[in-house]
């Protein structure tokens, strides 16, 4: 005989209710057992303690790894330094700081010897150690090098010929580079300052020096008399010469710009 569908549904509902009550009774019984069994309670507490200790150990391990990674990042990003020529302080760009300001210096322009690079000498030199050699003769230039202060050899904006050239040593958080013939930086890099490319001159008897990026708004030293011609280390602007240097895009006799960038 076929059982009516409503009867089947009623039987299923009764079954589910009874099973639910049975599960509730079972859970209630388990609770009573847990509350009345000290050993079981202590076992559960000990298990929880082990889990907490495991989590604490894992946290310590992860924190150690994080600290190690942070130290590696700091070591890889110790920063870089550059010298801004023609200025007494560094630009306020992305945390750039002035380490010290100084005096642009190098070899005398007709001297084939001494150093070839330009230095930023501090205003407060320390005394020479007492055990430095004293055997050289001042009238014999072959036994020692020499260094001179620097002068501009052109007039531009705030400066005039024979003004003395200041400088400052700057530190940035990451890398720094000078890009000649540009007034903008590569993608992802920040402009520190824009300038004019300078070097020694092509005059006969003059000796070459390094190419330096002079700030586009240069300043002059105020320690001595302004525009006093001592002719030590000299700053000249740099122009393009066509040939191996393609023209265009370069132009003959055109002065070259420059930019110092950081990332």
PDB file of N, CA, C and O in Angstrom, residues 176-201:
ATOM      1  N   UNK A 176      72.722  58.378  -5.715  1.00  0.00           N
ATOM      2  CA  UNK A 176      72.762  59.679  -6.374  1.00  0.00           C
ATOM      3  C   UNK A 176      73.647  59.580  -7.604  1.00  0.00           C
ATOM      4  O   UNK A 176      74.619  58.819  -7.622  1.00  0.00           O
ATOM      5  N   UNK A 177      73.302  60.332  -8.648  1.00  0.00           N
ATOM      6  CA  UNK A 177      74.143  60.366  -9.827  1.00  0.00           C
ATOM      7  C   UNK A 177      73.983  61.685 -10.541  1.00  0.00           C
ATOM      8  O   UNK A 177      72.958  62.364 -10.414  1.00  0.00           O
ATOM      9  N   UNK A 178      75.018  62.058 -11.293  1.00  0.00           N
ATOM     10  CA  UNK A 178      74.980  63.255 -12.117  1.00  0.00           C
ATOM     11  C   UNK A 178      74.743  62.838 -13.563  1.00  0.00           C
ATOM     12  O   UNK A 178      75.424  61.964 -14.091  1.00  0.00           O
ATOM     13  N   UNK A 179      73.753  63.464 -14.212  1.00  0.00           N
ATOM     14  CA  UNK A 179      73.451  63.172 -15.614  1.00  0.00           C
ATOM     15  C   UNK A 179      73.802  64.403 -16.442  1.00  0.00           C
ATOM     16  O   UNK A 179      73.164  65.450 -16.290  1.00  0.00           O
ATOM     17  N   UNK A 180      74.828  64.337 -17.297  1.00  0.00           N
ATOM     18  CA  UNK A 180      75.172  65.494 -18.121  1.00  0.00           C
ATOM     19  C   UNK A 180      74.178  65.686 -19.260  1.00  0.00           C
ATOM     20  O   UNK A 180      73.518  64.746 -19.697  1.00  0.00           O
ATOM     21  N   UNK A 181      74.067  66.916 -19.723  1.00  0.00           N
ATOM     22  CA  UNK A 181      73.234  67.287 -20.864  1.00  0.00           C
ATOM     23  C   UNK A 181      71.742  67.080 -20.610  1.00  0.00           C
ATOM     24  O   UNK A 181      70.969  66.955 -21.551  1.00  0.00           O
ATOM     25  N   UNK A 182      71.331  67.023 -19.354  1.00  0.00           N
ATOM     26  CA  UNK A 182      69.917  66.874 -19.007  1.00  0.00           C
ATOM     27  C   UNK A 182      69.545  67.870 -17.911  1.00  0.00           C
ATOM     28  O   UNK A 182      70.378  68.286 -17.109  1.00  0.00           O
ATOM     29  N   UNK A 183      68.259  68.253 -17.904  1.00  0.00           N
ATOM     30  CA  UNK A 183      67.716  69.053 -16.813  1.00  0.00           C
ATOM     31  C   UNK A 183      66.573  68.304 -16.120  1.00  0.00           C
ATOM     32  O   UNK A 183      65.882  68.860 -15.272  1.00  0.00           O
ATOM     33  N   UNK A 184      66.373  67.055 -16.498  1.00  0.00           N
ATOM     34  CA  UNK A 184      65.370  66.196 -15.871  1.00  0.00           C
ATOM     35  C   UNK A 184      66.010  64.854 -15.572  1.00  0.00           C
ATOM     36  O   UNK A 184      67.018  64.474 -16.175  1.00  0.00           O
ATOM     37  N   UNK A 185      65.408  64.127 -14.626  1.00  0.00           N
ATOM     38  CA  UNK A 185      65.975  62.850 -14.173  1.00  0.00           C
ATOM     39  C   UNK A 185      65.263  61.676 -14.834  1.00  0.00           C
ATOM     40  O   UNK A 185      64.126  61.805 -15.302  1.00  0.00           O
ATOM     41  N   UNK A 186      65.902  60.497 -14.869  1.00  0.00           N
ATOM     42  CA  UNK A 186      65.232  59.298 -15.371  1.00  0.00           C
ATOM     43  C   UNK A 186      63.986  58.980 -14.541  1.00  0.00           C
ATOM     44  O   UNK A 186      63.852  59.432 -13.403  1.00  0.00           O
ATOM     45  N   UNK A 187      63.109  58.195 -15.123  1.00  0.00           N
ATOM     46  CA  UNK A 187      61.872  57.809 -14.430  1.00  0.00           C
ATOM     47  C   UNK A 187      62.218  57.118 -13.109  1.00  0.00           C
ATOM     48  O   UNK A 187      63.082  56.238 -13.057  1.00  0.00           O
ATOM     49  N   UNK A 188      61.559  57.523 -12.042  1.00  0.00           N
ATOM     50  CA  UNK A 188      61.802  56.946 -10.732  1.00  0.00           C
ATOM     51  C   UNK A 188      62.874  57.663  -9.934  1.00  0.00           C
ATOM     52  O   UNK A 188      63.127  57.312  -8.785  1.00  0.00           O
ATOM     53  N   UNK A 189      63.523  58.673 -10.534  1.00  0.00           N
ATOM     54  CA  UNK A 189      64.558  59.440  -9.847  1.00  0.00           C
ATOM     55  C   UNK A 189      64.046  60.850  -9.571  1.00  0.00           C
ATOM     56  O   UNK A 189      63.179  61.359 -10.282  1.00  0.00           O
ATOM     57  N   UNK A 190      64.597  61.495  -8.536  1.00  0.00           N
ATOM     58  CA  UNK A 190      64.168  62.826  -8.114  1.00  0.00           C
ATOM     59  C   UNK A 190      65.279  63.837  -8.361  1.00  0.00           C
ATOM     60  O   UNK A 190      66.454  63.556  -8.095  1.00  0.00           O
ATOM     61  N   UNK A 191      64.917  65.016  -8.860  1.00  0.00           N
ATOM     62  CA  UNK A 191      65.899  66.076  -9.104  1.00  0.00           C
ATOM     63  C   UNK A 191      66.423  66.613  -7.771  1.00  0.00           C
ATOM     64  O   UNK A 191      65.643  67.050  -6.926  1.00  0.00           O
ATOM     65  N   UNK A 192      67.727  66.569  -7.580  1.00  0.00           N
ATOM     66  CA  UNK A 192      68.363  67.225  -6.441  1.00  0.00           C
ATOM     67  C   UNK A 192      68.689  68.682  -6.795  1.00  0.00           C
ATOM     68  O   UNK A 192      68.365  69.593  -6.053  1.00  0.00           O
ATOM     69  N   UNK A 193      69.342  68.862  -7.930  1.00  0.00           N
ATOM     70  CA  UNK A 193      69.536  70.222  -8.432  1.00  0.00           C
ATOM     71  C   UNK A 193      69.895  70.180  -9.913  1.00  0.00           C
ATOM     72  O   UNK A 193      70.406  69.177 -10.423  1.00  0.00           O
ATOM     73  N   UNK A 194      69.599  71.258 -10.598  1.00  0.00           N
ATOM     74  CA  UNK A 194      69.915  71.423 -12.020  1.00  0.00           C
ATOM     75  C   UNK A 194      71.090  72.382 -12.124  1.00  0.00           C
ATOM     76  O   UNK A 194      71.214  73.325 -11.330  1.00  0.00           O
ATOM     77  N   UNK A 195      71.972  72.160 -13.098  1.00  0.00           N
ATOM     78  CA  UNK A 195      73.149  73.005 -13.175  1.00  0.00           C
ATOM     79  C   UNK A 195      73.750  73.151 -14.554  1.00  0.00           C
ATOM     80  O   UNK A 195      73.157  72.780 -15.570  1.00  0.00           O
ATOM     81  N   UNK A 196      74.957  73.688 -14.549  1.00  0.00           N
ATOM     82  CA  UNK A 196      75.755  73.915 -15.753  1.00  0.00           C
ATOM     83  C   UNK A 196      77.001  73.044 -15.649  1.00  0.00           C
ATOM     84  O   UNK A 196      77.682  73.040 -14.608  1.00  0.00           O
ATOM     85  N   UNK A 197      77.309  72.305 -16.698  1.00  0.00           N
ATOM     86  CA  UNK A 197      78.491  71.444 -16.686  1.00  0.00           C
ATOM     87  C   UNK A 197      79.744  72.304 -16.790  1.00  0.00           C
ATOM     88  O   UNK A 197      79.834  73.208 -17.632  1.00  0.00           O
ATOM     89  N   UNK A 198      80.729  72.030 -15.919  1.00  0.00           N
ATOM     90  CA  UNK A 198      81.978  72.805 -15.908  1.00  0.00           C
ATOM     91  C   UNK A 198      83.181  71.865 -15.942  1.00  0.00           C
ATOM     92  O   UNK A 198      83.072  70.669 -15.659  1.00  0.00           O
ATOM     93  N   UNK A 199      84.330  72.444 -16.280  1.00  0.00           N
ATOM     94  CA  UNK A 199      85.598  71.697 -16.296  1.00  0.00           C
ATOM     95  C   UNK A 199      86.736  72.708 -16.327  1.00  0.00           C
ATOM     96  O   UNK A 199      86.524  73.907 -16.092  1.00  0.00           O
ATOM     97  N   UNK A 200      87.951  72.240 -16.667  1.00  0.00           N
ATOM     98  CA  UNK A 200      89.035  73.154 -16.993  1.00  0.00           C
ATOM     99  C   UNK A 200      88.810  73.709 -18.391  1.00  0.00           C
ATOM    100  O   UNK A 200      87.775  73.449 -19.023  1.00  0.00           O
ATOM    101  N   UNK A 201      89.765  74.469 -18.886  1.00  0.00           N
ATOM    102  CA  UNK A 201      89.601  75.083 -20.213  1.00  0.00           C
ATOM    103  C   UNK A 201      90.474  74.391 -21.261  1.00  0.00           C
ATOM    104  O   UNK A 201      91.300  73.531 -20.938  1.00  0.00           O
TER     105      UNK A 201
END
